[in-house]
Amino acid sequence: MAILPILCYPDPRLHKVAQPVQAVDARVQALVADMLATMYDAHGIGLAATQIDVHERIVVIDVSEERNEPLVLINPEIVWASPEKHVGDEGCLSVPGIYDGVERAAAVHVRALDAQGQSRTLEAEGLLAVCMQHEMDHLMGKVFVEYLSPLKRNRIKTKMLKQQREARE
């Protein structure tokens, strides 16, 4: 398993729309293993393939306290979202150190393939529902800061570009 580099906002590759996975084969399973290793190494609770510059519809999540309940979603789609919404602070491995309020459906049902290629429908609420929606946004080329006001988004963009410049120096 490899730890892969995570793209940082405002990298334009974060805005590419991911393509469906055609087959859950050894290559995809190896990628899933690398994504899980990368997510755990970065102390995240979710990672979309888009964030590692792989533009396929793959998400890994683990919201468990012990960090031992990995969830793999291949070609995920929301089949139901609750009309009830919640605003909660979100962060992102691609926007390190930035947290802000985003409105999301309080509960969702998501259909996806698992790491073995089996179709599953998962019902989620709370943190898991938020994480699923956040990561699936990545697959559509959307980063959570795009839910914020243009002023906040520009401040974050400026801050991220400055941090990236300083890291290269």
Short mmCIF file of C-alpha atoms in Angstrom, two decimals:
data_model
loop_
_atom_site.label_atom_id
_atom_site.label_comp_id
_atom_site.label_asym_id
_atom_site.label_seq_id
_atom_site.Cartn_x
_atom_site.Cartn_y
_atom_site.Cartn_z
CA MET A 1 0.00 0.00 0.00
CA ALA A 2 1.25 3.43 -0.95
CA ILE A 3 0.61 6.81 0.62
CA LEU A 4 -0.47 8.99 -2.30
CA PRO A 5 -0.15 12.77 -2.65
CA ILE A 6 -3.37 14.67 -2.02
CA LEU A 7 -4.24 17.57 -4.33
CA CYS A 8 -4.72 20.89 -2.56
CA TYR A 9 -7.28 23.56 -3.36
CA PRO A 10 -7.32 25.53 -5.69
CA ASP A 11 -5.70 22.85 -7.92
CA PRO A 12 -7.85 22.75 -11.09
CA ARG A 13 -7.69 18.93 -11.16
CA LEU A 14 -10.06 18.96 -8.15
CA HIS A 15 -12.76 20.23 -10.52
CA LYS A 16 -12.62 17.29 -12.96
CA VAL A 17 -15.71 15.11 -12.99
CA ALA A 18 -14.92 11.48 -12.19
CA GLN A 19 -15.88 8.71 -14.60
CA PRO A 20 -17.69 5.51 -13.56
CA VAL A 21 -15.59 2.48 -12.72
CA GLN A 22 -16.15 -0.14 -15.42
CA ALA A 23 -15.05 -3.19 -13.39
CA VAL A 24 -14.01 -3.79 -9.79
CA ASP A 25 -10.78 -5.63 -10.54
CA ALA A 26 -7.35 -6.02 -8.91
CA ARG A 27 -6.29 -2.54 -10.09
CA VAL A 28 -9.31 -0.91 -8.44
CA GLN A 29 -8.86 -2.97 -5.27
CA ALA A 30 -5.18 -1.92 -5.07
CA LEU A 31 -6.23 1.71 -5.57
CA VAL A 32 -8.81 1.36 -2.77
CA ALA A 33 -6.10 -0.02 -0.45
CA ASP A 34 -3.81 2.91 -1.31
CA MET A 35 -6.67 5.38 -0.77
CA LEU A 36 -7.43 3.93 2.66
CA ALA A 37 -3.75 4.08 3.64
CA THR A 38 -3.57 7.68 2.41
CA MET A 39 -6.75 8.69 4.26
CA TYR A 40 -5.60 7.12 7.54
CA ASP A 41 -2.10 8.62 7.18
CA ALA A 42 -3.64 12.09 6.70
CA HIS A 43 -6.00 11.57 9.68
CA GLY A 44 -9.05 12.07 7.46
CA ILE A 45 -12.46 10.43 7.63
CA GLY A 46 -13.04 10.35 3.87
CA LEU A 47 -11.17 10.52 0.59
CA ALA A 48 -12.39 10.64 -2.99
CA ALA A 49 -10.22 9.38 -5.86
CA THR A 50 -10.42 12.87 -7.39
CA GLN A 51 -8.34 14.15 -4.45
CA ILE A 52 -5.42 11.92 -5.48
CA ASP A 53 -5.75 12.87 -9.16
CA VAL A 54 -7.54 9.67 -10.16
CA HIS A 55 -10.77 10.65 -11.87
CA GLU A 56 -12.85 7.55 -11.20
CA ARG A 57 -15.95 7.30 -9.01
CA ILE A 58 -14.33 5.80 -5.90
CA VAL A 59 -14.71 6.97 -2.28
CA VAL A 60 -13.31 5.59 0.98
CA ILE A 61 -14.72 6.57 4.38
CA ASP A 62 -14.11 5.64 8.00
CA VAL A 63 -15.97 7.64 10.64
CA SER A 64 -15.45 5.05 13.41
CA GLU A 65 -13.75 6.05 16.67
CA GLU A 66 -11.19 3.24 16.37
CA ARG A 67 -10.56 3.95 12.67
CA ASN A 68 -11.19 0.29 11.85
CA GLU A 69 -14.47 0.31 9.90
CA PRO A 70 -13.51 1.28 6.36
CA LEU A 71 -16.33 1.84 3.91
CA VAL A 72 -15.72 1.63 0.16
CA LEU A 73 -18.15 3.25 -2.29
CA ILE A 74 -17.59 2.61 -5.99
CA ASN A 75 -19.89 4.44 -8.44
CA PRO A 76 -21.95 5.86 -5.53
CA GLU A 77 -25.24 7.59 -6.12
CA ILE A 78 -27.65 9.20 -3.69
CA VAL A 79 -31.01 7.49 -4.18
CA TRP A 80 -32.77 9.42 -1.40
CA ALA A 81 -31.97 12.51 0.64
CA SER A 82 -34.00 13.72 3.59
CA PRO A 83 -35.80 17.01 3.19
CA GLU A 84 -34.43 17.93 6.63
CA LYS A 85 -31.13 19.81 6.40
CA HIS A 86 -28.34 20.50 8.90
CA VAL A 87 -25.48 22.98 8.83
CA GLY A 88 -22.24 21.62 10.21
CA ASP A 89 -18.59 22.59 10.13
CA GLU A 90 -16.72 20.70 7.43
CA GLY A 91 -13.06 20.37 6.67
CA CYS A 92 -11.24 18.66 3.82
CA LEU A 93 -7.90 16.97 3.26
CA SER A 94 -7.59 19.08 0.09
CA VAL A 95 -8.17 22.31 2.06
CA PRO A 96 -6.07 21.67 5.19
CA GLY A 97 -6.76 23.76 8.27
CA ILE A 98 -9.97 25.31 6.91
CA TYR A 99 -13.37 24.57 8.47
CA ASP A 100 -16.69 26.22 7.74
CA GLY A 101 -20.42 25.58 7.85
CA VAL A 102 -22.08 23.72 4.98
CA GLU A 103 -25.75 22.78 4.69
CA ARG A 104 -26.34 19.10 3.89
CA ALA A 105 -29.23 16.64 3.96
CA ALA A 106 -29.55 15.19 7.47
CA ALA A 107 -29.85 11.65 6.09
CA VAL A 108 -29.19 9.91 2.78
CA HIS A 109 -29.51 6.50 1.15
CA VAL A 110 -26.58 5.72 -1.13
CA ARG A 111 -26.32 2.89 -3.64
CA ALA A 112 -22.78 1.81 -4.56
CA LEU A 113 -20.54 -1.14 -5.26
CA ASP A 114 -18.29 -2.33 -2.44
CA ALA A 115 -14.63 -3.36 -2.76
CA GLN A 116 -15.72 -6.79 -4.08
CA GLY A 117 -18.02 -5.27 -6.70
CA GLN A 118 -21.24 -6.15 -4.86
CA SER A 119 -24.09 -3.64 -5.05
CA ARG A 120 -25.22 -2.26 -1.69
CA THR A 121 -27.60 0.42 -0.48
CA LEU A 122 -26.51 2.17 2.69
CA GLU A 123 -28.66 4.34 4.94
CA ALA A 124 -26.70 7.06 6.68
CA GLU A 125 -27.33 9.98 8.98
CA GLY A 126 -25.18 12.32 11.04
CA LEU A 127 -21.46 12.42 10.34
CA LEU A 128 -21.57 9.49 7.89
CA ALA A 129 -24.27 11.17 5.79
CA VAL A 130 -22.28 14.42 5.72
CA CYS A 131 -19.09 12.59 4.78
CA MET A 132 -20.80 10.67 1.98
CA GLN A 133 -22.25 13.88 0.50
CA HIS A 134 -18.91 15.71 0.85
CA GLU A 135 -16.91 12.96 -0.87
CA MET A 136 -19.49 12.49 -3.61
CA ASP A 137 -19.24 16.23 -4.31
CA HIS A 138 -15.54 15.65 -5.03
CA LEU A 139 -16.50 13.09 -7.68
CA MET A 140 -18.54 15.84 -9.36
CA GLY A 141 -15.59 18.23 -9.25
CA LYS A 142 -16.92 20.26 -6.32
CA VAL A 143 -14.94 21.28 -3.22
CA PHE A 144 -16.81 22.24 -0.02
CA VAL A 145 -15.52 25.84 -0.13
CA GLU A 146 -17.73 26.35 -3.20
CA TYR A 147 -20.72 26.37 -0.82
CA LEU A 148 -19.25 29.44 0.92
CA SER A 149 -19.61 33.08 -0.06
CA PRO A 150 -17.32 34.36 -2.83
CA LEU A 151 -15.53 36.53 -0.26
CA LYS A 152 -14.76 33.58 2.04
CA ARG A 153 -13.80 31.40 -0.93
CA ASN A 154 -11.35 34.02 -2.23
CA ARG A 155 -9.79 34.44 1.22
CA ILE A 156 -9.33 30.67 1.48
CA LYS A 157 -7.88 30.51 -2.05
CA THR A 158 -5.37 33.28 -1.23
CA LYS A 159 -4.40 31.57 2.05
CA MET A 160 -3.95 28.17 0.37
CA LEU A 161 -1.82 29.62 -2.47
CA LYS A 162 0.37 31.43 0.09
CA GLN A 163 0.85 28.21 2.10
CA GLN A 164 1.76 26.31 -1.09
CA ARG A 165 4.30 28.99 -2.08
CA GLU A 166 5.88 28.93 1.39
CA ALA A 167 6.07 25.13 1.35
CA ARG A 168 8.04 25.22 -1.92
CA GLU A 169 10.52 27.81 -0.61
#
